[in-house]
Short mmCIF file of C-alpha atoms in Angstrom, two decimals:
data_model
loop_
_atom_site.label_atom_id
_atom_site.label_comp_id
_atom_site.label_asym_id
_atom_site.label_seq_id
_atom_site.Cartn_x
_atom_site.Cartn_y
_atom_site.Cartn_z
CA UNK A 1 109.40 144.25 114.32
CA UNK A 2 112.73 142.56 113.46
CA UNK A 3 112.67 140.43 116.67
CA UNK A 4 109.17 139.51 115.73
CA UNK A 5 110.02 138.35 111.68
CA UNK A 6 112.93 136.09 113.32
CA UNK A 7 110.77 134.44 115.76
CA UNK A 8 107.86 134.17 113.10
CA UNK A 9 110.64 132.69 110.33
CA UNK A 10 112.52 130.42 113.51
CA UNK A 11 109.17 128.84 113.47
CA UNK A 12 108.93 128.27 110.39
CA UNK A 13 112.40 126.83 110.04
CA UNK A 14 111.71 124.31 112.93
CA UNK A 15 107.77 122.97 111.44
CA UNK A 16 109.89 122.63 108.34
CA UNK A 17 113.15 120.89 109.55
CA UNK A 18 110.99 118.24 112.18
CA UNK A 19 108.52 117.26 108.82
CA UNK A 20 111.81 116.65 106.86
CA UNK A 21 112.99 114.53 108.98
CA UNK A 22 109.44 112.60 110.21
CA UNK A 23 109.73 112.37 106.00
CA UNK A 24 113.61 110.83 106.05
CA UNK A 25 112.60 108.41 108.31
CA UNK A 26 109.11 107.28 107.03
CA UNK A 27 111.43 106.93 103.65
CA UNK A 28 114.31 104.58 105.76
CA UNK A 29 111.16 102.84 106.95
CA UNK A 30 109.53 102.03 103.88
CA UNK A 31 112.77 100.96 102.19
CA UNK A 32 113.52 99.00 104.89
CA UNK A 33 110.11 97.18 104.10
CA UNK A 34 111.19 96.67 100.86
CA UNK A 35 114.41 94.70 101.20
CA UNK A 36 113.22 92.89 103.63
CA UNK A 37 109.72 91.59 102.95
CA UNK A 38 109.45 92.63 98.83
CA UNK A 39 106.58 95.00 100.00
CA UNK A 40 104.96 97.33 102.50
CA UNK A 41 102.10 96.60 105.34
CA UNK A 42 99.41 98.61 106.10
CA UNK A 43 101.17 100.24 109.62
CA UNK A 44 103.56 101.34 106.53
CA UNK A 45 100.88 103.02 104.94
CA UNK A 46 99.31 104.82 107.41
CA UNK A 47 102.71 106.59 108.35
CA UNK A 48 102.86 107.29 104.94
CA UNK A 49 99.29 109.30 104.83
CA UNK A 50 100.41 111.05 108.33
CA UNK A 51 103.40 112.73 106.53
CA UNK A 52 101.70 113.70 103.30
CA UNK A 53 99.13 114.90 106.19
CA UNK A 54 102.34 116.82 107.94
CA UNK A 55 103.39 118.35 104.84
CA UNK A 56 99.79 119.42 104.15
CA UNK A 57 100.02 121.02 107.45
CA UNK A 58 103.26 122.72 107.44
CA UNK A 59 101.92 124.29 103.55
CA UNK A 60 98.77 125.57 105.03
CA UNK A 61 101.06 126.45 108.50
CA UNK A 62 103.48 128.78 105.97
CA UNK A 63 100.52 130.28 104.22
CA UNK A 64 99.17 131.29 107.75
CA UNK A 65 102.26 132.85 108.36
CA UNK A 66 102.88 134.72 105.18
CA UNK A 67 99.97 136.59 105.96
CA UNK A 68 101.05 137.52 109.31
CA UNK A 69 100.41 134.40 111.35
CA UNK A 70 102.00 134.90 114.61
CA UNK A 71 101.35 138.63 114.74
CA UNK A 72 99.79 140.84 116.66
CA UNK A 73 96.45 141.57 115.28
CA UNK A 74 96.62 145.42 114.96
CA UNK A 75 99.55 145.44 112.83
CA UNK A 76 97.82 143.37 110.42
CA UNK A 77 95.34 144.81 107.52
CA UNK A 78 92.16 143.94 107.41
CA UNK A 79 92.56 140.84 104.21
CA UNK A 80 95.56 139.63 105.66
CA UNK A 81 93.78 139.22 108.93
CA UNK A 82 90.76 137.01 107.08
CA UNK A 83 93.77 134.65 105.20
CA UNK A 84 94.91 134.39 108.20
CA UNK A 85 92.57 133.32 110.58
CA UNK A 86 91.24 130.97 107.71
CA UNK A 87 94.53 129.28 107.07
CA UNK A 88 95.08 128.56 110.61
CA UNK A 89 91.55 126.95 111.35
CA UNK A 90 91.63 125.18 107.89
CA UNK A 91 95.50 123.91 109.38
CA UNK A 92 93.94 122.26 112.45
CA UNK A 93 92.28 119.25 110.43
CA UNK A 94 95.71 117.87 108.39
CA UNK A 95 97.82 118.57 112.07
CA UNK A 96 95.08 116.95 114.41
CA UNK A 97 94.63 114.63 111.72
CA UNK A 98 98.67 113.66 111.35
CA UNK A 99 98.98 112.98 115.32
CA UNK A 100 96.19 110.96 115.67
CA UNK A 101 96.54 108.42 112.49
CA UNK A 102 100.46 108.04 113.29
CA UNK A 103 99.32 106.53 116.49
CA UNK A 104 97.42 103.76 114.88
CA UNK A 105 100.81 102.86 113.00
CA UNK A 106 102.43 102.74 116.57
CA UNK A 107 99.67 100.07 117.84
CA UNK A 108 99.57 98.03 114.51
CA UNK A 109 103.13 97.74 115.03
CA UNK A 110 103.26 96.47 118.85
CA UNK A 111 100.53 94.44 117.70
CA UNK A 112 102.64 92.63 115.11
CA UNK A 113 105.45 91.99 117.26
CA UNK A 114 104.97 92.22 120.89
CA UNK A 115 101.68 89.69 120.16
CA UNK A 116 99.86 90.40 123.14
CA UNK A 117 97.19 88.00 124.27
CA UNK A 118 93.61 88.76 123.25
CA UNK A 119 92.28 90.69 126.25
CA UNK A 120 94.98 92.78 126.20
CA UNK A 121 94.50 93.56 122.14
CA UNK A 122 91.02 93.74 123.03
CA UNK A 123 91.72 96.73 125.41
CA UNK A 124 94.57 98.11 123.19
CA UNK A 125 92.03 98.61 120.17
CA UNK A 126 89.62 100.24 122.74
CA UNK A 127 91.65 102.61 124.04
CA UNK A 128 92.61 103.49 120.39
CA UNK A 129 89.37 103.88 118.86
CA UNK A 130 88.37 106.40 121.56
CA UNK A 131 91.54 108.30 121.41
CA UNK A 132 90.60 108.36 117.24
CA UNK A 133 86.46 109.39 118.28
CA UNK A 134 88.11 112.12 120.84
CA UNK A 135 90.36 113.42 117.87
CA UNK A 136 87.44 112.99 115.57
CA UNK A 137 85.43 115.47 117.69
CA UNK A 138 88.12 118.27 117.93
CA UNK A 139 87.97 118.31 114.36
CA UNK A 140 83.98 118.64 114.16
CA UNK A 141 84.09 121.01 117.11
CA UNK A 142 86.96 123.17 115.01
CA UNK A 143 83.96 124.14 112.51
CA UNK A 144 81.17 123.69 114.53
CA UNK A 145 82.00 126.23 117.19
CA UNK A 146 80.87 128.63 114.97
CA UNK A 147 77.14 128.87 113.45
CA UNK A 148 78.60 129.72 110.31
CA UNK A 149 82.09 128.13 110.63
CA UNK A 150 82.57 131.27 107.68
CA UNK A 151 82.62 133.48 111.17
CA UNK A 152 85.60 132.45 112.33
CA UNK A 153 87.49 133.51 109.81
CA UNK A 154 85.27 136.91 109.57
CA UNK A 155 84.02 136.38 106.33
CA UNK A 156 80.53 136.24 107.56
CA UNK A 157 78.19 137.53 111.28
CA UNK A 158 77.29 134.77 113.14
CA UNK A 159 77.53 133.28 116.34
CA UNK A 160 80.57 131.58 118.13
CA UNK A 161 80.77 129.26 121.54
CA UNK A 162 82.29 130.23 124.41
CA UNK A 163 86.15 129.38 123.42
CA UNK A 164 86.33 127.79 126.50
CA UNK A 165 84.68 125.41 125.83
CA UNK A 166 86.82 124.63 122.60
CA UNK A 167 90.55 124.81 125.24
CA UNK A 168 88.33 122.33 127.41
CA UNK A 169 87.90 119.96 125.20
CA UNK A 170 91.44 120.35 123.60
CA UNK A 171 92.98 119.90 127.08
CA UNK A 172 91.19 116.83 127.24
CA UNK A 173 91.93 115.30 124.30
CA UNK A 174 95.75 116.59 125.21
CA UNK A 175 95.93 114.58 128.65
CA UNK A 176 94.48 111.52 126.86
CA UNK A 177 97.19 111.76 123.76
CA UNK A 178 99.77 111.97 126.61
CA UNK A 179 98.15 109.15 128.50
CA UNK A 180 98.36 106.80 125.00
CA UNK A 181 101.66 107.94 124.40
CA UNK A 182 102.99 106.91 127.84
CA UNK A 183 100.81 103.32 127.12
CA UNK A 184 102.56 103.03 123.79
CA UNK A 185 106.18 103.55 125.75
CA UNK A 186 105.79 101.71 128.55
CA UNK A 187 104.01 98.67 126.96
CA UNK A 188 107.30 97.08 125.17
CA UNK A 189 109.64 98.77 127.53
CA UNK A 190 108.29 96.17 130.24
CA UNK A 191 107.73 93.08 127.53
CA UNK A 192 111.73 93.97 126.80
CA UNK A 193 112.58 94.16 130.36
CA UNK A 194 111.91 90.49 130.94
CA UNK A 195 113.72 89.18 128.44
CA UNK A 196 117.14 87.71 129.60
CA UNK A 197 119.39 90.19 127.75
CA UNK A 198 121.94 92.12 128.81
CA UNK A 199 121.56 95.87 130.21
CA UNK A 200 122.68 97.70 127.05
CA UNK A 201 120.35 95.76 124.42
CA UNK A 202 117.26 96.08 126.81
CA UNK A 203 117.83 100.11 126.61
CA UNK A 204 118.66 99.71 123.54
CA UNK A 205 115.41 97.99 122.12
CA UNK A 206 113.77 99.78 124.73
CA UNK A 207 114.65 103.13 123.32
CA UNK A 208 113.67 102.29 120.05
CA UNK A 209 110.28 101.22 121.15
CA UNK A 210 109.96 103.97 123.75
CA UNK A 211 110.37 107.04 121.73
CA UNK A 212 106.52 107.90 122.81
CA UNK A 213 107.82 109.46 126.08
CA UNK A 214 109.04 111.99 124.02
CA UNK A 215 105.80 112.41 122.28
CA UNK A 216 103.87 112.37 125.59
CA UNK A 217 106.29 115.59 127.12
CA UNK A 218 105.71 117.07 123.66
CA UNK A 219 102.19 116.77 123.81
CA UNK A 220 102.18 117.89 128.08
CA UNK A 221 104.03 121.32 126.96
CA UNK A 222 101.01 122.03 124.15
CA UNK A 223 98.62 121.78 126.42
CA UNK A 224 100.83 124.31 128.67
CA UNK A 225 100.40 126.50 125.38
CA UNK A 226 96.33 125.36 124.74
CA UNK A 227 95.52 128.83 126.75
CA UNK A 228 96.72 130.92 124.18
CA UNK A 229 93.21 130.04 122.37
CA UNK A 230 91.22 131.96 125.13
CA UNK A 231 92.96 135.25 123.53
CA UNK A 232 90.04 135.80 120.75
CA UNK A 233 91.26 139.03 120.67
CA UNK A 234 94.66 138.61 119.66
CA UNK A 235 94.43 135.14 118.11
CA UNK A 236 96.86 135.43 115.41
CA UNK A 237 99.46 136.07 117.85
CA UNK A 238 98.51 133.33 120.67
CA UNK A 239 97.82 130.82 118.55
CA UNK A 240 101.75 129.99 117.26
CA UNK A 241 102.62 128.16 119.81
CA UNK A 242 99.82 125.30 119.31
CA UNK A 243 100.49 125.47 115.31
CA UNK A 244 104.11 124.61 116.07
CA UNK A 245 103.98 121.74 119.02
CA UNK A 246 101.16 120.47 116.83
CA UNK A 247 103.75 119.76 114.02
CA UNK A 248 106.30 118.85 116.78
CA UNK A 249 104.22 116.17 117.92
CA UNK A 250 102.97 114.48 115.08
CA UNK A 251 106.43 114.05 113.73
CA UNK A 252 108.11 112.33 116.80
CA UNK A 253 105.32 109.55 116.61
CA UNK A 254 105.91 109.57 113.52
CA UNK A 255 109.39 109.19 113.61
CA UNK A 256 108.79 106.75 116.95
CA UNK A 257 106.61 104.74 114.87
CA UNK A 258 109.49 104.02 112.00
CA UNK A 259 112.49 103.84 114.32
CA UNK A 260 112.13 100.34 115.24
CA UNK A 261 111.42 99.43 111.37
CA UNK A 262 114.78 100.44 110.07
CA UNK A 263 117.61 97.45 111.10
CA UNK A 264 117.10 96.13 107.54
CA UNK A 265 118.08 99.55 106.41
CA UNK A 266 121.05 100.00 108.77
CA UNK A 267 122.48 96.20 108.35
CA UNK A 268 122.73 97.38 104.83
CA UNK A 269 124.76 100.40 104.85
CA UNK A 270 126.82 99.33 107.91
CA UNK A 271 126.92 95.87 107.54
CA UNK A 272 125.61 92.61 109.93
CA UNK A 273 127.70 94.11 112.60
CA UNK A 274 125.30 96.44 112.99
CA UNK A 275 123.34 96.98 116.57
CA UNK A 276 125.76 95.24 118.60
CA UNK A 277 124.86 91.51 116.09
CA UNK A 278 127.23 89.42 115.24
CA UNK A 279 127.81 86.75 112.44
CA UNK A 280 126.19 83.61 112.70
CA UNK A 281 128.43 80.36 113.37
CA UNK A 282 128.38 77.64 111.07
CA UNK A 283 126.21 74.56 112.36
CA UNK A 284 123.50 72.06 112.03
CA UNK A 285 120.46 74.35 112.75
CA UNK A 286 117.81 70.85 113.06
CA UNK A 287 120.07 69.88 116.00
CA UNK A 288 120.40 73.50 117.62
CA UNK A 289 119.19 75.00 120.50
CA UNK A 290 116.28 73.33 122.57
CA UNK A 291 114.21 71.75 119.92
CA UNK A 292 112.92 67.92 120.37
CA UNK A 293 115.71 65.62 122.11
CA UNK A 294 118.51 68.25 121.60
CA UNK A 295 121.03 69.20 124.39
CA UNK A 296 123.22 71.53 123.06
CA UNK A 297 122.84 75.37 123.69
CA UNK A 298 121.22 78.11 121.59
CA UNK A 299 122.84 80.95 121.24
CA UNK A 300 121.07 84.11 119.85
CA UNK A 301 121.33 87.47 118.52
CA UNK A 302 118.56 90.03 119.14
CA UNK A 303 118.06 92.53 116.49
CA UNK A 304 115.61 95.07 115.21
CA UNK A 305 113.63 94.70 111.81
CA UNK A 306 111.95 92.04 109.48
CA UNK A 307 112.52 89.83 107.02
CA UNK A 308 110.84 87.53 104.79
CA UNK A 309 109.30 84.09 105.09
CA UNK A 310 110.53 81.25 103.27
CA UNK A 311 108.54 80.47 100.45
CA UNK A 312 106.59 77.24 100.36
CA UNK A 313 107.37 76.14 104.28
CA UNK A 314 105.31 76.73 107.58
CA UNK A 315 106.71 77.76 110.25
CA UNK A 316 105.01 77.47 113.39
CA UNK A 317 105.88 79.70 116.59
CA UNK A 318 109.29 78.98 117.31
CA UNK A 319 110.43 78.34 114.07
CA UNK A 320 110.55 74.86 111.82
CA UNK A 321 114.19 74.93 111.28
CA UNK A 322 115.78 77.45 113.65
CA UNK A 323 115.82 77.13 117.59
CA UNK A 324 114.10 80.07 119.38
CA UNK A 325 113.74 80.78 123.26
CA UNK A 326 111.15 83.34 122.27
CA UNK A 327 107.91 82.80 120.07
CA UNK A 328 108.35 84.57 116.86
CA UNK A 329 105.38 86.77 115.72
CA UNK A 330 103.43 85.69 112.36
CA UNK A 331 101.15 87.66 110.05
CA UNK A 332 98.99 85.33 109.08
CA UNK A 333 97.27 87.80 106.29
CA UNK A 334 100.56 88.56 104.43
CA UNK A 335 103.61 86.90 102.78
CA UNK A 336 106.02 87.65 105.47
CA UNK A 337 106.82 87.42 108.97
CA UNK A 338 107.29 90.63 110.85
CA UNK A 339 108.84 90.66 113.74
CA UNK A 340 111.47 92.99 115.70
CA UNK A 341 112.98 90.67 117.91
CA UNK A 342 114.76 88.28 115.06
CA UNK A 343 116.33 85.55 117.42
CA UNK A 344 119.01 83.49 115.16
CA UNK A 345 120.04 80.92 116.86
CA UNK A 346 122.78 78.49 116.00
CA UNK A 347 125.00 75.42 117.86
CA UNK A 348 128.14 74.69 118.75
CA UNK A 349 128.14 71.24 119.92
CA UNK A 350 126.17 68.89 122.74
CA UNK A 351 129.71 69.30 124.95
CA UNK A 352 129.61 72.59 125.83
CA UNK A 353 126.28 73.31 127.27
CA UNK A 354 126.44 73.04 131.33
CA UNK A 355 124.44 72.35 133.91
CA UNK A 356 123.74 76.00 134.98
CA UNK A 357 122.96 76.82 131.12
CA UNK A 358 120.43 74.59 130.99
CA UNK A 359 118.66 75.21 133.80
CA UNK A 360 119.08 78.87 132.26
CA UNK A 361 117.41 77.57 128.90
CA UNK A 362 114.33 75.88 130.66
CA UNK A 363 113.87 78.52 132.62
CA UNK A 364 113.14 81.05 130.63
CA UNK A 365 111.04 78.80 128.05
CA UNK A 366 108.93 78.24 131.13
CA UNK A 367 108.92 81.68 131.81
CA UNK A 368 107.78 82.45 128.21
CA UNK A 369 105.36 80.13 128.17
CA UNK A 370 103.41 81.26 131.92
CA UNK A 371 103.49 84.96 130.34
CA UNK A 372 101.47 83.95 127.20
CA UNK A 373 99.39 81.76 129.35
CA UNK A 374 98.14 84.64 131.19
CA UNK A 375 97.29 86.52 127.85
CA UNK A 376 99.40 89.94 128.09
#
């Protein structure tokens, strides 16, 4: 019974420690927001309702448990049986709930910055709004399955499905989560790989972007767990391994979702030297780079985060007064331009760009301009 506690309060300990941190880093993200742009988008708000959705979880989770979730039924009385078989099925909307909206954040935010071309948003939003109708339907089926939904909680006779039918359609919406979350990863990991960067920033970047393959392996061991729900008879016992990779999952999109955010954040505690940037060179930005007539080089530094736009000048793709081998990303619906790959450039002078640099240059603005050409 001893072994049992430890392994109940273990659980416990981990749902608890992974929404703490999903919550430290939704709190680096929004501050972030703050001192860069003055205010806070709407990706920044949904991760904010999928925490308070996490900690709704993990409070209905701990009630589960105080009443002997993640027991065996027979050692349980009667009451404590009812609280918690109710807690648990009342748990299942905030934790379905908290993995699905995060995503949205995710594809908001690649949708900001990667600026994909309009089939490819077109498919993007598709695949989205299914994965949200798929999630929407676990939720009605986790009431519906029972005729009254009072029954599965035994507070009333009725009638209940076959619980197969309820793992079935769990393990489907579980191979399509892992699907999106793969999409998610893979998506900017191969915009990022064509840049002309170095090795170490392209993991780098990549990694930051890419923290949805851990979400997808997450999500491919819960549905190694789903089975657990076939055990009707024992239910209290099988079903701890779902409640906690539910919580596990939610909070690594979460925290995938608000890792790229944070450079503002981490620039100002450990200064511009931060990420492998360096300062910026004094110079005549309007002669920099490759903008009209101009033959000296651009040099740039690729970092993660936002910042604000100027107030009271357009800017168009590339940048009215900074040069830019890559097409910035801007929101034409708020105050600010949001990007994650900041390219500063600056000049040193028309006599040191070669021959081999600018064939370099007008390469890859050629190569930039084909990819957007073919719209993804």
């Amino acid at each position: 019974m001893s072994r049992i506690r430890t392994w109940r309060q273990s659980k416990c300990g981990v749902i608890s420690t992974m929404t703490l941190l999903g919550t430290v880093f939704v709190a680096g993200r929004v501050y972030s927001r703050v001192i860069s742009m003055g205010k806070i988008y709407l990706d920044d708000y949904i991760t904010l309702f999928s925490i308070c959705l996490c900690i709704i979880y993990v409070g209905l989770a701990g009630a589960a448990i105080s009443h002997g979730g993640g027991r065996h039924l027979d050692t349980l009385s009667q009451e404590d049986v009812k609280k918690a078989l109710y807690y648990t099925v009342i748990s299942f909307v905030p934790g379905v709930s908290s993995f699905t909206i995060s995503k949205f954040a995710v594809v908001v935010l690649l949708r900001k910055l990667l600026n994909p071309g309009r089939a490819h948003r077109i498919v993007m939003w598709i695949v989205s709004i299914i994965y949200g109708l798929l999630a929407f339907g676990m939720l009605v089926i986790n009431f519906a399955q029972c005729t009254p939904a009072r029954a599965q909680w035994l507070e009333a006779d009725g009638k209940c499905w076959d619980r197969q039918i309820t793992v079935d359609y769990a393990m489907a919406l579980g191979i399509y989560s892992v699907l999106f979350d793969f999409y998610l990863a893979i998506y900017p990991t191969v915009v990022l790989f064509q840049l002309q960067l170095n090795w170490r920033k392209k993991l780098a970047l990549s990694s930051s972007l890419g923290f949805g393959y851990c979400a997808g392996v997450i999500t491919c061991y819960k549905c190694y767990t789903l089975s657990g729900l076939l055990e009707v008879k024992d239910f209290t016992y099988t079903v701890d391994d779902v409640v906690l990779w539910t919580n596990i999952e939610a909070n690594c999109v979460i925290i995938g979702a608000c890792i790229p955010c944070l450079y503002p954040l981490i620039r100002k505690v450990f200064g511009k030297s931060a990420l492998g940037s360096s300062a910026r060179p004094t110079g005549n930005s309007k002669s920099a780079g490759l903008r009209g007539g101009s033959t000296g080089p651009s040099n740039t530094v690729i970092t993660i985060g936002s910042y604000a736009k100027n107030k009271g000048r357009k800017r168009g793709k590339s940048g009215s007064h900074m040069a830019s081998n890559l097409d910035t990303i801007n929101d034409l619906d708020a105050d600010g331009k949001y990007i994650i790959l900041e390219e500063r450039s600056f000049h040193y002078s028309t006599t040191e760009l070669t021959a081999q640099d600018t064939v370099a240059a007008n390469s890859q603005v050629a190569q930039t301009k084909a990819a957007r050409q073919e719209g993804w």
